[in-house]
Tab-separated table of C-alpha atoms in Angstrom:
chain	number	residue	atom	x	y	z
U	1	MET	CA	-48.013	-110.611	17.546
U	2	ASN	CA	-45.312	-108.408	15.846
U	3	SER	CA	-43.313	-106.906	18.637
U	4	ILE	CA	-40.014	-106.266	17.993
U	5	TYR	CA	-39.179	-107.856	21.008
U	6	GLU	CA	-40.242	-111.459	19.928
U	7	ARG	CA	-36.949	-113.182	19.270
U	8	LYS	CA	-38.405	-114.932	16.233
U	9	ASN	CA	-39.295	-111.858	14.558
U	10	SER	CA	-35.871	-111.572	13.075
U	11	TYR	CA	-37.382	-109.600	9.588
U	12	VAL	CA	-39.065	-106.109	9.201
U	13	SER	CA	-41.305	-104.970	6.377
U	14	ILE	CA	-41.988	-101.389	6.184
U	15	THR	CA	-45.743	-100.878	6.320
U	16	ALA	CA	-46.060	-96.577	6.340
U	17	PHE	CA	-44.255	-93.457	6.117
U	18	TYR	CA	-44.813	-89.658	6.331
U	19	ALA	CA	-42.993	-86.447	6.361
U	20	LEU	CA	-45.621	-83.827	6.775
U	21	SER	CA	-46.141	-80.409	8.618
U	22	LEU	CA	-49.829	-80.428	10.032
U	23	THR	CA	-51.326	-77.430	11.613
U	24	GLU	CA	-54.171	-79.275	13.263
U	25	PHE	CA	-54.650	-83.105	13.605
U	26	HIS	CA	-57.028	-84.967	15.683
U	27	MET	CA	-56.638	-89.047	15.244
U	28	ASP	CA	-58.960	-91.459	16.909
U	29	PRO	CA	-57.528	-94.044	19.099
U	30	HIS	CA	-56.696	-97.045	17.699
U	31	THR	CA	-53.732	-99.877	17.849
U	32	HIS	CA	-51.935	-101.903	14.819
U	33	SER	CA	-49.487	-104.518	14.229
U	34	SER	CA	-46.720	-102.222	13.398
U	35	CYS	CA	-43.854	-100.842	15.895
U	36	GLU	CA	-44.226	-97.036	14.916
U	37	ILE	CA	-41.073	-94.076	15.462
U	38	MET	CA	-42.646	-90.550	15.532
U	39	CYS	CA	-40.295	-87.932	15.745
U	40	VAL	CA	-40.985	-83.957	16.164
U	41	THR	CA	-38.365	-82.185	13.696
U	42	GLY	CA	-40.751	-78.180	14.519
U	43	GLY	CA	-43.576	-77.216	16.527
U	44	SER	CA	-45.064	-79.660	19.270
U	45	CYS	CA	-47.939	-82.024	19.481
U	46	CYS	CA	-49.579	-84.468	21.925
U	47	VAL	CA	-49.197	-88.290	21.909
U	48	PHE	CA	-51.911	-90.183	24.256
U	49	VAL	CA	-51.127	-94.054	24.914
U	50	GLY	CA	-53.365	-95.553	26.821
U	51	SER	CA	-54.193	-92.871	29.795
U	52	GLU	CA	-51.240	-91.495	29.898
U	53	GLU	CA	-50.260	-88.106	27.862
U	54	PHE	CA	-47.222	-87.131	26.247
U	55	HIS	CA	-46.398	-83.658	24.977
U	56	LEU	CA	-43.665	-83.811	22.238
U	57	SER	CA	-41.554	-80.887	20.850
U	58	GLN	CA	-38.829	-80.351	18.549
U	59	ASN	CA	-36.271	-83.074	19.049
U	60	GLN	CA	-37.857	-85.262	20.541
U	61	PHE	CA	-39.735	-88.547	19.385
U	62	ILE	CA	-42.144	-91.343	20.762
U	63	PHE	CA	-41.324	-95.643	20.062
U	64	LEU	CA	-44.263	-97.446	19.920
U	65	ASP	CA	-44.241	-101.265	20.193
U	66	ALA	CA	-47.158	-103.176	18.059
U	67	GLN	CA	-50.437	-103.446	19.565
U	68	ILE	CA	-49.940	-100.257	21.906
U	69	PRO	CA	-53.074	-97.937	21.879
U	70	HIS	CA	-52.474	-94.364	20.794
U	71	LYS	CA	-53.666	-91.267	18.941
U	72	LEU	CA	-52.077	-88.036	18.129
U	73	GLU	CA	-53.193	-84.810	18.458
U	74	ILE	CA	-51.969	-81.142	16.949
U	75	LEU	CA	-53.855	-78.320	18.275
U	76	PRO	CA	-54.850	-75.414	16.175
U	77	GLN	CA	-52.506	-72.628	15.535
U	78	GLN	CA	-49.704	-74.742	16.807
U	79	PRO	CA	-48.389	-76.121	13.725
U	80	CYS	CA	-46.190	-79.223	14.002
U	81	SER	CA	-43.528	-81.124	11.546
U	82	ILE	CA	-43.795	-84.898	11.937
U	83	LEU	CA	-41.375	-87.601	10.430
U	84	ASN	CA	-43.283	-90.859	11.199
U	85	LEU	CA	-42.072	-94.751	10.169
U	86	GLU	CA	-43.977	-97.660	10.827
U	87	PHE	CA	-42.949	-101.224	10.749
U	88	ARG	CA	-44.035	-104.957	11.137
U	89	CYS	CA	-41.419	-107.419	12.573
U	90	GLN	CA	-41.969	-110.706	11.644
U	91	GLU	CA	-40.733	-114.424	11.179
U	92	GLN	CA	-40.661	-114.624	7.280
U	93	GLU	CA	-38.072	-113.813	5.657
U	94	THR	CA	-37.802	-110.197	3.937
U	95	PRO	CA	-34.643	-108.045	2.837
U	96	ILE	CA	-34.508	-106.309	5.875
U	97	SER	CA	-32.507	-108.405	8.800
U	98	LEU	CA	-31.937	-107.761	12.388
U	99	GLY	CA	-29.916	-110.527	12.883
U	100	GLU	CA	-26.465	-108.975	11.734
U	101	LEU	CA	-27.725	-105.650	13.715
U	102	THR	CA	-28.265	-107.958	16.889
U	103	ARG	CA	-24.901	-109.486	16.591
U	104	LYS	CA	-22.963	-106.428	16.281
U	105	SER	CA	-24.606	-103.658	18.608
U	106	SER	CA	-24.532	-103.924	21.916
U	107	ASP	CA	-27.365	-101.024	22.268
U	108	PHE	CA	-29.386	-103.014	20.197
U	109	ARG	CA	-29.185	-105.798	22.386
U	110	ASP	CA	-29.956	-103.506	25.535
U	111	PHE	CA	-32.591	-101.974	23.685
U	112	LEU	CA	-34.370	-105.252	23.055
U	113	LYS	CA	-33.585	-106.668	26.789
U	114	ARG	CA	-35.476	-103.564	28.040
U	115	GLN	CA	-38.838	-104.463	25.900
U	116	ILE	CA	-40.095	-100.959	26.428
U	117	PRO	CA	-43.940	-100.771	25.038
U	118	CYS	CA	-43.680	-97.000	24.823
U	119	LEU	CA	-40.584	-95.122	24.864
U	120	VAL	CA	-40.173	-90.847	24.743
U	121	SER	CA	-36.840	-89.042	24.684
U	122	ASN	CA	-35.128	-86.262	23.047
U	123	ASP	CA	-33.121	-87.285	20.230
U	124	LEU	CA	-29.809	-87.579	21.535
U	125	ARG	CA	-27.832	-88.198	18.459
U	126	ASN	CA	-29.038	-88.572	14.999
U	127	LEU	CA	-32.635	-90.391	15.060
U	128	GLY	CA	-33.845	-87.479	12.994
U	129	TYR	CA	-31.666	-87.650	10.264
U	130	ALA	CA	-31.349	-90.554	10.192
U	131	LEU	CA	-35.407	-91.139	9.775
U	132	LYS	CA	-35.158	-88.404	7.138
U	133	ASP	CA	-32.815	-89.820	4.843
U	134	LEU	CA	-34.741	-93.473	5.441
U	135	ILE	CA	-38.205	-91.663	4.367
U	136	SER	CA	-36.334	-89.984	1.540
U	137	GLN	CA	-35.087	-92.986	0.127
U	138	LEU	CA	-38.459	-94.876	0.887
U	139	GLN	CA	-40.222	-91.691	-1.453
U	140	LYS	CA	-38.109	-92.627	-4.477
U	141	GLY	CA	-39.302	-96.090	-5.045
U	142	GLU	CA	-36.579	-97.078	-6.586
U	143	ALA	CA	-36.848	-101.087	-7.574
U	144	ASP	CA	-32.632	-101.377	-7.044
U	145	SER	CA	-32.846	-99.719	-3.548
U	146	GLU	CA	-33.845	-102.432	-1.065
U	147	PHE	CA	-30.227	-102.918	0.154
U	148	LEU	CA	-29.919	-99.090	0.726
U	149	ILE	CA	-33.242	-99.488	2.417
U	150	SER	CA	-31.947	-101.826	4.749
U	151	ILE	CA	-28.622	-100.091	5.584
U	152	LEU	CA	-31.007	-96.819	6.247
U	153	PHE	CA	-33.332	-98.882	8.652
U	154	CYS	CA	-30.786	-100.390	10.430
U	155	ARG	CA	-28.989	-97.073	11.157
U	156	THR	CA	-32.323	-95.758	12.352
U	157	LEU	CA	-32.841	-98.533	14.897
U	158	LEU	CA	-28.859	-97.863	16.082
U	159	GLU	CA	-30.233	-93.920	16.554
U	160	LEU	CA	-33.310	-95.503	18.561
U	161	SER	CA	-31.602	-97.843	20.580
U	162	PHE	CA	-28.814	-95.499	21.427
U	163	CYS	CA	-31.422	-92.874	22.668
U	164	ALA	CA	-32.864	-95.623	24.561
U	165	VAL	CA	-30.334	-97.099	26.470
U	166	HIS	CA	-28.879	-93.651	27.119
U	167	SER	CA	-31.801	-91.467	27.456
U	168	ARG	CA	-31.782	-91.199	31.227
U	169	LYS	CA	-28.094	-89.813	31.289
U	170	PHE	CA	-28.549	-87.597	28.636
U	171	THR	CA	-31.774	-86.202	28.710
U	172	GLY	CA	-31.429	-84.892	32.523
U	173	MET	CA	-27.915	-83.478	31.447
U	174	TYR	CA	-30.406	-81.741	28.237
U	175	TYR	CA	-32.737	-80.562	30.920
U	176	LEU	CA	-30.143	-79.190	33.344
U	177	LYS	CA	-28.078	-77.379	30.859
U	178	LYS	CA	-31.328	-75.871	29.901
U	179	ALA	CA	-32.350	-74.750	33.139
U	180	CYS	CA	-28.785	-73.076	33.993
U	181	GLY	CA	-28.564	-71.311	30.471
U	182	TYR	CA	-31.984	-69.749	31.286
U	183	ILE	CA	-30.952	-68.721	35.014
U	184	ASP	CA	-27.724	-67.358	33.438
U	185	LYS	CA	-29.682	-65.036	31.259
U	186	ASN	CA	-32.636	-64.058	33.875
U	187	LEU	CA	-30.374	-63.088	37.029
U	188	CYS	CA	-31.431	-60.086	36.999
U	189	SER	CA	-34.702	-60.817	37.009
U	190	THR	CA	-37.213	-62.896	39.436
U	191	ILE	CA	-36.970	-66.179	38.879
U	192	ARG	CA	-39.784	-68.385	39.996
U	193	ILE	CA	-38.960	-72.326	40.146
U	194	PRO	CA	-42.437	-73.304	38.143
U	195	GLU	CA	-41.937	-71.150	35.226
U	196	LEU	CA	-38.269	-72.336	35.144
U	197	ALA	CA	-39.564	-75.789	35.181
U	198	ALA	CA	-42.233	-74.805	32.260
U	199	TYR	CA	-39.618	-73.722	30.125
U	200	THR	CA	-37.068	-76.611	30.810
U	201	GLY	CA	-40.514	-78.896	30.010
U	202	ILE	CA	-40.257	-81.120	33.209
U	203	ASN	CA	-42.031	-80.667	36.373
U	204	LYS	CA	-40.465	-79.154	39.373
U	205	SER	CA	-40.253	-81.754	41.138
U	206	TYR	CA	-37.676	-83.748	38.655
U	207	LEU	CA	-36.061	-80.252	37.804
U	208	GLN	CA	-35.150	-80.177	41.629
U	209	SER	CA	-33.955	-83.726	41.846
U	210	LEU	CA	-31.630	-83.091	38.578
U	211	PHE	CA	-29.990	-79.878	40.619
U	212	SER	CA	-29.737	-82.549	43.811
U	213	ARG	CA	-28.462	-85.288	42.043
U	214	ILE	CA	-25.982	-83.396	39.611
U	215	LEU	CA	-24.961	-80.379	41.233
U	216	ASN	CA	-25.374	-81.304	44.869
U	217	CYS	CA	-28.066	-78.174	45.550
U	218	THR	CA	-31.201	-76.710	45.376
U	219	ILE	CA	-32.267	-74.675	42.318
U	220	THR	CA	-32.554	-71.750	44.980
U	221	GLU	CA	-29.214	-72.085	46.117
U	222	TYR	CA	-27.786	-72.555	42.606
U	223	ILE	CA	-29.345	-69.173	41.691
U	224	ASN	CA	-27.965	-67.473	44.717
U	225	GLY	CA	-24.698	-68.725	43.995
U	226	LYS	CA	-24.639	-67.256	39.961
U	227	ARG	CA	-25.786	-64.303	41.701
U	228	MET	CA	-23.133	-63.981	44.296
U	229	GLU	CA	-20.648	-64.817	41.721
U	230	GLN	CA	-21.751	-61.614	39.594
U	231	ALA	CA	-21.751	-59.623	43.252
U	232	VAL	CA	-18.391	-59.998	43.895
U	233	PHE	CA	-17.221	-59.615	40.449
U	234	LEU	CA	-19.296	-55.941	40.756
U	235	LEU	CA	-18.106	-55.494	44.033
U	236	THR	CA	-14.324	-55.742	43.104
U	237	ASN	CA	-14.428	-54.190	39.640
U	238	SER	CA	-16.718	-51.607	39.572
U	239	SER	CA	-17.459	-48.241	41.302
U	240	MET	CA	-21.434	-49.334	41.384
U	241	SER	CA	-23.257	-48.940	45.116
U	242	VAL	CA	-24.407	-51.873	47.156
U	243	THR	CA	-27.788	-50.871	46.281
U	244	ASP	CA	-27.330	-50.506	42.983
U	245	ILE	CA	-25.640	-53.669	42.795
U	246	ALA	CA	-28.578	-55.999	44.800
U	247	PHE	CA	-30.981	-54.763	42.184
U	248	THR	CA	-28.644	-55.593	39.364
U	249	THR	CA	-28.100	-59.512	40.898
U	250	GLY	CA	-31.551	-60.110	41.234
U	251	TYR	CA	-32.678	-59.081	44.661
U	252	ASN	CA	-35.793	-57.007	45.385
U	253	SER	CA	-33.724	-54.803	48.668
U	254	ARG	CA	-30.652	-54.193	49.630
U	255	GLN	CA	-31.314	-55.731	52.619
U	256	HIS	CA	-32.424	-59.355	51.069
U	257	PHE	CA	-29.165	-58.970	49.114
U	258	ALA	CA	-26.863	-58.304	52.139
U	259	HIS	CA	-28.289	-60.673	54.353
U	260	THR	CA	-27.599	-63.725	51.431
U	261	PHE	CA	-24.501	-62.451	50.727
U	262	GLU	CA	-23.232	-62.649	54.355
U	263	LYS	CA	-24.554	-66.427	54.114
U	264	PHE	CA	-22.322	-67.203	51.684
U	265	TYR	CA	-19.259	-64.976	52.461
U	266	GLN	CA	-19.477	-64.674	56.404
U	267	THR	CA	-18.749	-60.902	55.952
U	268	SER	CA	-21.037	-57.707	54.522
U	269	PRO	CA	-20.859	-56.481	50.915
U	270	GLN	CA	-19.055	-53.318	52.442
U	271	LYS	CA	-16.412	-55.450	54.149
U	272	TYR	CA	-15.752	-57.706	51.114
U	273	ARG	CA	-15.043	-54.667	48.787
U	274	ARG	CA	-12.902	-53.235	51.173
U	275	LEU	CA	-10.883	-56.085	51.288
U	276	HIS	CA	-11.375	-57.150	47.731
U	277	SER	CA	-11.513	-54.144	45.591
U	278	ARG	CA	-9.831	-53.739	42.454
U	279	THR	CA	-11.145	-50.810	40.863
U	280	LEU	CA	-9.115	-48.260	39.273
U	281	VAL	CA	-9.392	-44.753	40.396
U	282	PRO	CA	-10.129	-42.915	37.431
U	283	ASP	CA	-7.238	-40.305	37.629
U	284	THR	CA	-3.781	-40.919	35.835
U	285	GLY	CA	-2.727	-37.271	36.992
U	286	ASP	CA	-1.963	-34.530	34.200
U	287	GLY	CA	-2.035	-36.723	30.782
U	288	GLN	CA	-1.928	-39.547	28.877
U	289	TYR	CA	1.083	-42.137	29.137
U	290	LEU	CA	2.735	-43.491	26.147
U	291	MET	CA	4.561	-46.607	26.531
U	292	GLY	CA	7.554	-47.320	24.123
U	293	GLU	CA	10.488	-49.625	24.079
U	294	THR	CA	12.594	-46.802	26.185
U	295	GLY	CA	10.098	-46.777	29.147
U	296	THR	CA	7.415	-44.501	29.477
U	297	THR	CA	6.454	-41.216	28.510
U	298	LEU	CA	3.657	-38.624	29.794
U	299	LEU	CA	2.407	-36.874	27.313
U	300	LYS	CA	0.242	-33.646	29.220
U	301	MET	CA	-2.641	-33.029	27.989
U	302	THR	CA	-4.754	-29.417	27.191
U	303	GLN	CA	-8.133	-28.902	27.806
U	304	ASP	CA	-9.864	-26.027	25.562
């Protein structure tokens, strides 16, 4: 067994690699004795692992331990750019040793303890760059580059380990920020939670759990809160009618807007405006006031 999680397998042989842009590709299900890292740098693809299907897009990757059945599919009209590395972990000595990496990296030790046969994650730091540099060096085929390849390979495993150990915390924040950005850009439109989840790239149940766990609110509560912030700004800093503010902030009726506003602020939009309005009446009298060191001077304006 050439698993990376076998303690006796402390050396590595790189068995295959590629950096390709594919417009359509269908791979038969297969297994091999090598571990594999597949990182998407552009477009999207599907990786089937046993009975599971994973959709990977830009800056996402999959790691597979040895002997894990899988296949890759890239659909027509949806090109995908991929960095791929396959390596065999073994007892026989090679120029690439995992010993020092195991001793010095707590993330790599944690990764080995978790024994994840299939890991799908976002590239949280620099895995894509590490793979690109390693593959570029491997392509050169220089006879005296073994030491450099060993360093670049260990760097790749460091980045992989970082993603494996920290993916839950970082990935959740990544999706949450993406969802919040979508909400900010579409406040004046109807925001449907299934469409928001599809844009974010996760199912709506997981997205809702992120809002509940991190922001302590539902998705709908968050959307209404952002709309209320915008409504308050417009009520206090503009002369827009309440109806126009309702439509501007994404509500399809003045009544719905007023009902939601009262739930947040325990008063109506009109009363809130009377109490907090900071709008400036567009009238400075007969002219323009000029500011100077000695005071304010009124410059009379004449009209044709």
